[in-house]
XYZ file of C-alpha atoms in Angstrom:
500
model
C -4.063 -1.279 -122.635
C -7.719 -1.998 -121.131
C -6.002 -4.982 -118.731
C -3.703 -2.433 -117.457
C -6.454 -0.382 -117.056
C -8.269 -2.714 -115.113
C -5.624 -3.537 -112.976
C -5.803 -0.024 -111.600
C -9.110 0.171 -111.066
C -8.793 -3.705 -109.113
C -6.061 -1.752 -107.017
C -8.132 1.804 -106.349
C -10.933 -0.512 -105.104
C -9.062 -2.271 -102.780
C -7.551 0.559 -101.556
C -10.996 2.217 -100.766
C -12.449 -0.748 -99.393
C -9.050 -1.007 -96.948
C -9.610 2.801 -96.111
C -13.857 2.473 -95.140
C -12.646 -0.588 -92.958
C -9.819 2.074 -91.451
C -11.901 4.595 -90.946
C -15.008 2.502 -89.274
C -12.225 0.581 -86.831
C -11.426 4.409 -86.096
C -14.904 5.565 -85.028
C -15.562 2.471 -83.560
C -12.346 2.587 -81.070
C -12.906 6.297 -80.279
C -16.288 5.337 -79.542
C -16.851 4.776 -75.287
C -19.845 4.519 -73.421
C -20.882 7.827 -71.692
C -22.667 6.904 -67.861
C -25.200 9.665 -67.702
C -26.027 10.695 -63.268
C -28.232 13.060 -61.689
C -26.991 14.492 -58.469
C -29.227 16.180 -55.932
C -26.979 18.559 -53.914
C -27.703 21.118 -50.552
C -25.848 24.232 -50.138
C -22.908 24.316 -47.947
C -23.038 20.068 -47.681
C -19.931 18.566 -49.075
C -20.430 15.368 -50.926
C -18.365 12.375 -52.388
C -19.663 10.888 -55.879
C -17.756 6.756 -56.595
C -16.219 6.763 -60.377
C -16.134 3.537 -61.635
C -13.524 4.837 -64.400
C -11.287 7.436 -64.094
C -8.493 7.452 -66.664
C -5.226 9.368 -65.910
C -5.282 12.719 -67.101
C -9.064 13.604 -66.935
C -10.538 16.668 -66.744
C -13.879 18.521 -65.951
C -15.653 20.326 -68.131
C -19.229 21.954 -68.376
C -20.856 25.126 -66.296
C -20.691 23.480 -62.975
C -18.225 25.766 -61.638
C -21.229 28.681 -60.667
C -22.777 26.175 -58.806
C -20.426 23.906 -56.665
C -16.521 23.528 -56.359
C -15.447 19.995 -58.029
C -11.858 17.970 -57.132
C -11.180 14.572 -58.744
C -9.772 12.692 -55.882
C -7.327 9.606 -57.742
C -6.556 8.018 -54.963
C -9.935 7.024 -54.171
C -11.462 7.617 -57.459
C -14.114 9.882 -56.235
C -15.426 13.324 -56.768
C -15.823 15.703 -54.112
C -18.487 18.223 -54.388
C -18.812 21.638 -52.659
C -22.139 23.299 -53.298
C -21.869 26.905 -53.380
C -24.833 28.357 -55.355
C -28.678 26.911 -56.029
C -29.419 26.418 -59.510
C -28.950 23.626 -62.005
C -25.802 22.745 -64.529
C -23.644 20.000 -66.131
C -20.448 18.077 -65.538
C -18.477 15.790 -67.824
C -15.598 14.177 -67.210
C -13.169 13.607 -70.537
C -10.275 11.735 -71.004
C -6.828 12.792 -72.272
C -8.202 12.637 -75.662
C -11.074 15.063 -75.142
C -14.198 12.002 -75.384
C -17.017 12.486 -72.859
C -16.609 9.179 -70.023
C -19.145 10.409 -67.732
C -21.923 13.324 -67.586
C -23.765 14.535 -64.194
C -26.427 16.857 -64.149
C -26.867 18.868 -60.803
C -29.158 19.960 -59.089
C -28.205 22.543 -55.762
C -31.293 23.900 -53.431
C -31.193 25.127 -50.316
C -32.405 23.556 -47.096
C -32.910 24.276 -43.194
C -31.459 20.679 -43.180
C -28.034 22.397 -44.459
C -28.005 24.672 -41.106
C -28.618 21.722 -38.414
C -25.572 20.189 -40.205
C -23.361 22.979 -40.078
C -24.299 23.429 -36.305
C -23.690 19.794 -35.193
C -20.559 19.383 -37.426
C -19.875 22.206 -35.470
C -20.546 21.026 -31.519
C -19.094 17.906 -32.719
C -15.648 18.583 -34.226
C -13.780 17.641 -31.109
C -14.931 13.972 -31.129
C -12.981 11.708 -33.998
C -14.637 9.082 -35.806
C -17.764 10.934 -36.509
C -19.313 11.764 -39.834
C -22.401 14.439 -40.874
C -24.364 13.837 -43.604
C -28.099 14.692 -44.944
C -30.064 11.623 -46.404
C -33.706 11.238 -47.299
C -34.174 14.471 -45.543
C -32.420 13.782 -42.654
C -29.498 14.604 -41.106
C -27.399 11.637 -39.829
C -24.899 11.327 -37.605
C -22.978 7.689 -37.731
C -19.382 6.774 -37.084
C -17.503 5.124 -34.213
C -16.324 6.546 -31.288
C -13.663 5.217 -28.182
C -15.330 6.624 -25.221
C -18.859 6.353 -23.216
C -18.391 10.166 -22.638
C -18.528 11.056 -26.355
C -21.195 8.791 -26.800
C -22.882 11.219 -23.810
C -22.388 14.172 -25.605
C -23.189 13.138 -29.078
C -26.767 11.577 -27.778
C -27.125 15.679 -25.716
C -26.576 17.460 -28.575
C -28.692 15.255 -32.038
C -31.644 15.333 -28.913
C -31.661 19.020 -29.736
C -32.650 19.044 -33.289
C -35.431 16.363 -34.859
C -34.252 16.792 -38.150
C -31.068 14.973 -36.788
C -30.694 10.662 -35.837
C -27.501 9.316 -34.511
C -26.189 6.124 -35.861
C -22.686 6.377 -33.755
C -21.717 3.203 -31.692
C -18.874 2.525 -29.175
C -15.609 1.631 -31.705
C -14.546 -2.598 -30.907
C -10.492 -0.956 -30.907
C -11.806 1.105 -27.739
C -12.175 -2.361 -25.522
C -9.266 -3.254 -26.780
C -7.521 -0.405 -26.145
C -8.705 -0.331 -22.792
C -8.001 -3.982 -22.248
C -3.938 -2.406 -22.995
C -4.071 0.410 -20.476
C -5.407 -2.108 -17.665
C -2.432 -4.779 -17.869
C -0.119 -1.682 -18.310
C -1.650 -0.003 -14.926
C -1.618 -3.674 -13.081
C 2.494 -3.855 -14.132
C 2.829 -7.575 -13.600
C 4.415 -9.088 -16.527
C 2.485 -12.486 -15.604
C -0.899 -11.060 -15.441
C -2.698 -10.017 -19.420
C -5.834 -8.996 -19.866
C -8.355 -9.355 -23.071
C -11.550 -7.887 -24.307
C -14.360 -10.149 -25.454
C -17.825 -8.867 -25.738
C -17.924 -6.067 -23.873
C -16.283 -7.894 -20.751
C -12.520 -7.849 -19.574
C -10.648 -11.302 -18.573
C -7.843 -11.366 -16.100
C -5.389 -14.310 -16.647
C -2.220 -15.428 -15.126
C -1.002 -16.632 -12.257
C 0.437 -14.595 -8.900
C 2.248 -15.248 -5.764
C -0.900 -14.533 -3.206
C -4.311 -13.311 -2.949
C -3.629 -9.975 -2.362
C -1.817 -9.411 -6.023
C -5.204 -11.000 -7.040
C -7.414 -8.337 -5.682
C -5.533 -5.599 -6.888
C -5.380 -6.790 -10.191
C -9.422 -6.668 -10.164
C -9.718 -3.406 -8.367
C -7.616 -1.841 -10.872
C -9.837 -3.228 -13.967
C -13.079 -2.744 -12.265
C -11.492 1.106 -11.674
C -10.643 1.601 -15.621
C -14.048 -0.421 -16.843
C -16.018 2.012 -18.641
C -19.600 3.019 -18.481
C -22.761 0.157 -20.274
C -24.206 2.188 -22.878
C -27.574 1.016 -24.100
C -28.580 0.502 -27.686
C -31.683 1.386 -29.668
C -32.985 -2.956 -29.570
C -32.068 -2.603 -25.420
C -33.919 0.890 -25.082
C -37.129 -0.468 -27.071
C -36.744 -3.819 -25.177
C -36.240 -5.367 -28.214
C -33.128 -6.817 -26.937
C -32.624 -8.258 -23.272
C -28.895 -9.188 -22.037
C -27.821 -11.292 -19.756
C -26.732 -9.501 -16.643
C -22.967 -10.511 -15.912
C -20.037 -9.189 -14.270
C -17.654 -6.806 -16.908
C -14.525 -7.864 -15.449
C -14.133 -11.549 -15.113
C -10.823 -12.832 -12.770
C -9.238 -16.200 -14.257
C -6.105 -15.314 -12.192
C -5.104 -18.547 -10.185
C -2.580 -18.215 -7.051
C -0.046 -20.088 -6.939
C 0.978 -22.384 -4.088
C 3.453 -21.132 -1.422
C 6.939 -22.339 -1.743
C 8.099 -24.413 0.952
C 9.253 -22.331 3.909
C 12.963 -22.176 4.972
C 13.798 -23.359 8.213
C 13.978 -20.239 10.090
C 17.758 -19.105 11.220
C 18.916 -19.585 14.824
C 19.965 -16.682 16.908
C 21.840 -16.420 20.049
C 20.943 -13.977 22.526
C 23.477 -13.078 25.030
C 22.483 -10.564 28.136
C 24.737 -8.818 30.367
C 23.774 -7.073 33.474
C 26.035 -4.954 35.632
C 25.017 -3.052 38.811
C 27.687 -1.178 41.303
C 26.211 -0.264 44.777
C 27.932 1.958 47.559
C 26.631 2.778 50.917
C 28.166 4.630 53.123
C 27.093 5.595 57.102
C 28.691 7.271 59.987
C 27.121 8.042 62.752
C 27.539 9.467 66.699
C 24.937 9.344 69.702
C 25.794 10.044 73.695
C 22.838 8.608 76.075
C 22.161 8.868 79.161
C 18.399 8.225 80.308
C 17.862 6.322 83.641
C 14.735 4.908 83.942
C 12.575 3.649 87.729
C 10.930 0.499 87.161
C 8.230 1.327 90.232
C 7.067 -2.672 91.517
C 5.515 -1.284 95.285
C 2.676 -3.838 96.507
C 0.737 -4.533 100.176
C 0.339 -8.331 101.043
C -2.372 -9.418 103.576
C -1.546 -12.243 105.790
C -3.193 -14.242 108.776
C -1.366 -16.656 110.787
C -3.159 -19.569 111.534
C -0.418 -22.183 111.945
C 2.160 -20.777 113.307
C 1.700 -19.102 116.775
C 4.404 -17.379 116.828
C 3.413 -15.216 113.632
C 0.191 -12.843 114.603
C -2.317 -11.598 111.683
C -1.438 -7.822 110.169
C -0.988 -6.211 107.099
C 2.545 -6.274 105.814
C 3.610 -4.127 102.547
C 6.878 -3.700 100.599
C 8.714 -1.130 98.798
C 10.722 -2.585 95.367
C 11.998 -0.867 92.620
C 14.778 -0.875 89.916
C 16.501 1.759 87.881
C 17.924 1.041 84.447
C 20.156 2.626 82.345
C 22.206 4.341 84.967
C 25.608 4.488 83.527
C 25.667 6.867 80.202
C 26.574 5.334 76.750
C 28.535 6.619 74.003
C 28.592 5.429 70.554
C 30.533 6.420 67.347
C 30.683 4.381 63.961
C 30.873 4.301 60.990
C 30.427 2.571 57.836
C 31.687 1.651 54.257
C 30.357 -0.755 51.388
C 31.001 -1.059 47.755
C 29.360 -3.967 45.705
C 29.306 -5.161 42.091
C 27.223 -7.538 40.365
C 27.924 -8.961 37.084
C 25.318 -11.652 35.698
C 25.392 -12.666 32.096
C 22.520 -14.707 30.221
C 22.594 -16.499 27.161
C 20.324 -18.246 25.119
C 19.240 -19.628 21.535
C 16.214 -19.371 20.152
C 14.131 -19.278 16.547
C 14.013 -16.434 14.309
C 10.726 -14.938 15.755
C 10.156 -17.027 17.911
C 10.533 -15.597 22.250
C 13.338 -16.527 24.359
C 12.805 -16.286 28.037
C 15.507 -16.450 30.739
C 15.330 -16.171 34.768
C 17.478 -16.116 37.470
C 15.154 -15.996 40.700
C 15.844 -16.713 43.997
C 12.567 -16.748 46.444
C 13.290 -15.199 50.030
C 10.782 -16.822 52.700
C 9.803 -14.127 55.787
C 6.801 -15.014 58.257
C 3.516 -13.371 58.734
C 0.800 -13.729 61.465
C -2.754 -14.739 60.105
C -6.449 -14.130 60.723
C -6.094 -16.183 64.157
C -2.510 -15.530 64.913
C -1.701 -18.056 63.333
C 1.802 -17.968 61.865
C 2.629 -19.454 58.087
C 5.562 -18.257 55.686
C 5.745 -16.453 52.391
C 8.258 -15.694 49.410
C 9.322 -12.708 47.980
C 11.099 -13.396 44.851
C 14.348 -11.481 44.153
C 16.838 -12.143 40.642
C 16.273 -11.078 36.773
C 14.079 -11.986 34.083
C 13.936 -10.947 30.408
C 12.132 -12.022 27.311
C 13.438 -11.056 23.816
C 12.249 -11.995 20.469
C 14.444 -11.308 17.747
C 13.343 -10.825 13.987
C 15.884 -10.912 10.966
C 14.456 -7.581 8.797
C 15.840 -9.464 5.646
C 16.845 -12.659 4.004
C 20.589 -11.461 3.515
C 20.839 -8.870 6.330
C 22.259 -9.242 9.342
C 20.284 -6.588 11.253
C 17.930 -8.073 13.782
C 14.632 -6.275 15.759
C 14.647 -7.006 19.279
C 11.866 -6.574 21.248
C 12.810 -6.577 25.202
C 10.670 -7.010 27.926
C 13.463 -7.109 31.193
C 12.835 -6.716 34.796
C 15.098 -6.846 38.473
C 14.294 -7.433 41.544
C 16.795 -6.464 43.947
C 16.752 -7.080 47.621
C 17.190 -4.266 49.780
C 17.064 -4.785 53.069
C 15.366 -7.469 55.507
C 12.282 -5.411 57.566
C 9.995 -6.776 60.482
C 6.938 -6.734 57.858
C 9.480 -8.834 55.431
C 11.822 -8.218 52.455
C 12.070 -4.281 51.001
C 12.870 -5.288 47.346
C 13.197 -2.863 44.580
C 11.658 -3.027 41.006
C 13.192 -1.896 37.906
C 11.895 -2.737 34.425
C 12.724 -1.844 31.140
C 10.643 -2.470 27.747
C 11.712 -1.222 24.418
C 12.308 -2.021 20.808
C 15.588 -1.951 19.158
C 17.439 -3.023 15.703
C 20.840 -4.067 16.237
C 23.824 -5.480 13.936
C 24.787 -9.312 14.389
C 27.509 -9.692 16.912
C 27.187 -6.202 18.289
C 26.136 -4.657 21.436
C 23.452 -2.373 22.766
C 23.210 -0.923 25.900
C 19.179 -1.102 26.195
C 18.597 0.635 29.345
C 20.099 1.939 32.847
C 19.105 3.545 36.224
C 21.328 5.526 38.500
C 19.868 6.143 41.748
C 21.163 8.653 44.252
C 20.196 9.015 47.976
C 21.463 10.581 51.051
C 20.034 11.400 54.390
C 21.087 13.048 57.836
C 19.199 12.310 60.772
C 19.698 14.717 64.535
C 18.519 13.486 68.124
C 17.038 10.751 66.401
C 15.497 8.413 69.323
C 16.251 4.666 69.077
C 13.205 2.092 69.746
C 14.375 0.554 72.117
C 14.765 4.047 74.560
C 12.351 3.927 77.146
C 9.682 6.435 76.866
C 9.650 7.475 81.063
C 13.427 8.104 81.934
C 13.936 9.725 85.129
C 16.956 11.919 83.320
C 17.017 12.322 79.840
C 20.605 13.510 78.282
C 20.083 12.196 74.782
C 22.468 13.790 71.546
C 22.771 11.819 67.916
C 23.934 12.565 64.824
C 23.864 9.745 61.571
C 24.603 10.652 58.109
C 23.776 7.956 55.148
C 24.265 8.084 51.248
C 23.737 5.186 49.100
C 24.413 5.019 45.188
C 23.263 2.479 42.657
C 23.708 1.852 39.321
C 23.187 -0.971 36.774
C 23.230 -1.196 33.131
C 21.818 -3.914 30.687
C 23.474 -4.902 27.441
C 22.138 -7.051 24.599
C 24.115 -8.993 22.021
C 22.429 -11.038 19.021
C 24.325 -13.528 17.180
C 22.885 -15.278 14.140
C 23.831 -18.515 14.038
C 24.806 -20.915 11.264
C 23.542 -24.292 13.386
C 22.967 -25.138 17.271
C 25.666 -26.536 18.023
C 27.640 -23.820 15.963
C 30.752 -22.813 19.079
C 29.615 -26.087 21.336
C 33.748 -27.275 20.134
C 34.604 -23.856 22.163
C 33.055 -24.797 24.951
C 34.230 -28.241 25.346
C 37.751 -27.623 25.216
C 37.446 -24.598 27.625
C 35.390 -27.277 29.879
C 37.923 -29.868 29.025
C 34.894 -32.185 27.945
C 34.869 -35.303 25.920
C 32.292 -36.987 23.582
């Protein structure tokens, strides 16, 4: 009886010994360390508070809600405070299971520093990238912006207050942002551009110097405006002066030129003349040729002859009998010349056909000595081939005549006709570059010839002489592009019958 007694009193003290351990493992688990903050808050000034441990399922408790508005933020494991109302108050955080993780005690006043917030957050909200806050009794502006300009207007508007300091500098993405826009405005898939330190570098290569420049012109255009720091303002800092846009782009050597193509230019002229003259005259104009003289004459010699005057009468008409005349006249003639000849792509071809007509003049001391008046057709053409594969060609014509009218006492009458002009034309076609058609008629009554003497002793004198002459050329141009020089010589030959 007392063993089995003290068996159940060796089993009740285990059994309380096992329960105190239980119960002390208990507290101690449920036991977690509290972080204790204070928090100094301004009215209207949202804030963000770092948790270090934030357990699903937390909530906030305490009398905080009179003063500010309080969100847990999870993602970020923050608090975000909204100050509403001055005064002091508390805020725990507890976990799922109701124990106190974290205690704050706040502290909300109001400040002037609160307004000049508001009213920069407020000028500001247009720029991205910039942040408001009040620290150490100050309110700061910092963040990063992508544009000069902002930079402008953030620096205009925190001069206005002096409670207010900007911290904002000029973002590194905006250079490199830029750097994109430039190589996308250039559009040359062989040019790229890069940002490095505040400067722009053009690489690549290009065909000639002129892709070069624009490549540099069009950076230089989107390069934005140096804005100075705080250390540069102070002279605290001193940089280098140095170009912002730096050109790395190399030109590549020109390709070796083709020879250029051969083109054969064939002229043909054509000119059709017609005169025509009829004409009727009846003279009759006797002229006295008076050749009375008186001779003195002594006889020395002979003495049968005695001294005296003797005179004589002479005289002799001309023209006595009357003349009629009637004729008339018909000609029709027609030149055809054709030139041909193979020159260069761009490069002039000239062809004349000249023929010098010698007359004589009297000099300075009647002296006699001959000169030439040059008569015939010359032209000059230089063709161009607008494209690699076309067959159109630009002609530019410079052609002249000189035809030979008529043979004068003061030398050859020669006529002058020129044509200049600019054409495109087709290979193997025709163009008819220029023409003149000339018109002229004439009637002439009692028309004296020069050889009618000018003190007839009768004058009957009648003429009539009616004249028309007509003239008309043309001028046609024919390019060819050729494959070689001697591309239709086997044409020739056998039309020639020649031989190698």
């Amino acid at each position: 009886m007392y063993l089995n007694d003290l068996k159940t009193k060796f089993i009740l003290s285990v059994f309380l010994i096992c329960t105190l351990l239980f119960a002390f493992n208990s507290n101690a688990k449920d036991k977690v360390e509290r972080a204790t903050q204070s928090l100094n808050l301004t009215m209207s000034i949202d804030e963000e508070i770092k948790v270090d441990y934030l357990p699903p399922g937390a909530t906030l408790k305490g009398d905080y809600k009179k003063l500010a508005d309080v969100k847990i933020l999870p993602e970020t494991k923050t608090l975000k405070f909204s100050p509403r109302n001055e005064g002091t108050g508390v805020l725990t955080i507890n976990d799922s299971r109701g124990r106190v993780i974290a205690e704050y005690y706040l502290r909300v006043s109001k400040s002037n520093l609160s307004k000049v917030a508001r009213e920069i957050r407020a000028l500001l909200a247009d720029i991205e990238g910039v942040d408001v806050k009040i620290i150490n009794d100050k309110v700061i502006v910092d963040g990063q912006v992508l544009l000069p300009a902002d930079m402008n207007r953030i620096f205009s508007v925190v001069s206005q207050y002096k409670e207010a300091t900007s911290l904002v500098v000029i973002s590194p993405i905006a250079q490199r942002k830029i750097a994109e826009i430039i190589q996308r405005e250039i559009v040359n898939p062989e040019i790229s551009v890069r940002a490095v330190n505040d400067k722009f570098i053009l690489e690549g290569s290009v065909a000639d110097i002129n892709e070069k420049q624009r490549a540099e012109i069009i950076a230089k255009t989107y390069v934005p405006d140096v804005v100075t720091k705080a250390g540069e303002g102070a002279g605290l800092i001193r940089k280098q002066r140095a170009e912002v846009v730096i050109n790395l782009i190399t030109v590549r050597a020109a390709p070796t030129a083709d020879p250029g193509k051969i083109i054969q230019l064939v002229v043909h002229y054509v000119e059709l003349q017609k005169d025509y003259t009829k004409g009727f005259r009846f003279q009759w104009m006797p002229s006295l040729s008076d050749d009375t003289g008186v001779k003195f004459q002594l006889g020395q010699r002979d003495p049968n002859s005695g001294g005296g005057i003797v005179s004589s009468l002479t005289g002799t008409i001309s023209n006595l009998l009357p003349k009629l005349n009637w004729a008339k006249e018909h000609g029709q003639a027609r030149v055809l010349q054709s030139q041909s000849i193979i020159v260069l792509d761009n490069q002039p071809g000239k062809v004349q056909s000249l023929t010098r007509i010698p007359y004589q003049v009297i000099g300075a001391n009647n002296q006699p000595s001959t000169q030439f008046e040059e008569s015939g057709i010359s032209s000059t053409i230089t063709p161009s081939i607008l494209g690699q594969n076309s067959d159109s060609i630009r002609l530019t014509i410079d052609f002249s005549l000189k035809s030979l009218l008529s043979i004068t006492t003061a030398g050859p009458l020669v006529s002058n006709n020129s044509v200049q002009t600019i054409i495109i034309v087709r290979s193997g076609e025709s163009a008819a570059i220029g023409g003149l058609v000339s018109n002229q008629s004439g009637t002439d009554y009692n028309k004296l010839p020069k050889d009618a003497s000018s003190n007839p002793i009768l004058s009957l004198y009648a003429s009539k002489s009616f004249r028309r002459n007509q003239s008309q050329f043309v001028v046609f141009v024919t390019p060819i592009i050729k494959s070689s020089a001697s591309a239709g010589s086997d044409r020739i030959k056998s039309k020639f019958r020649l031989r190698d």
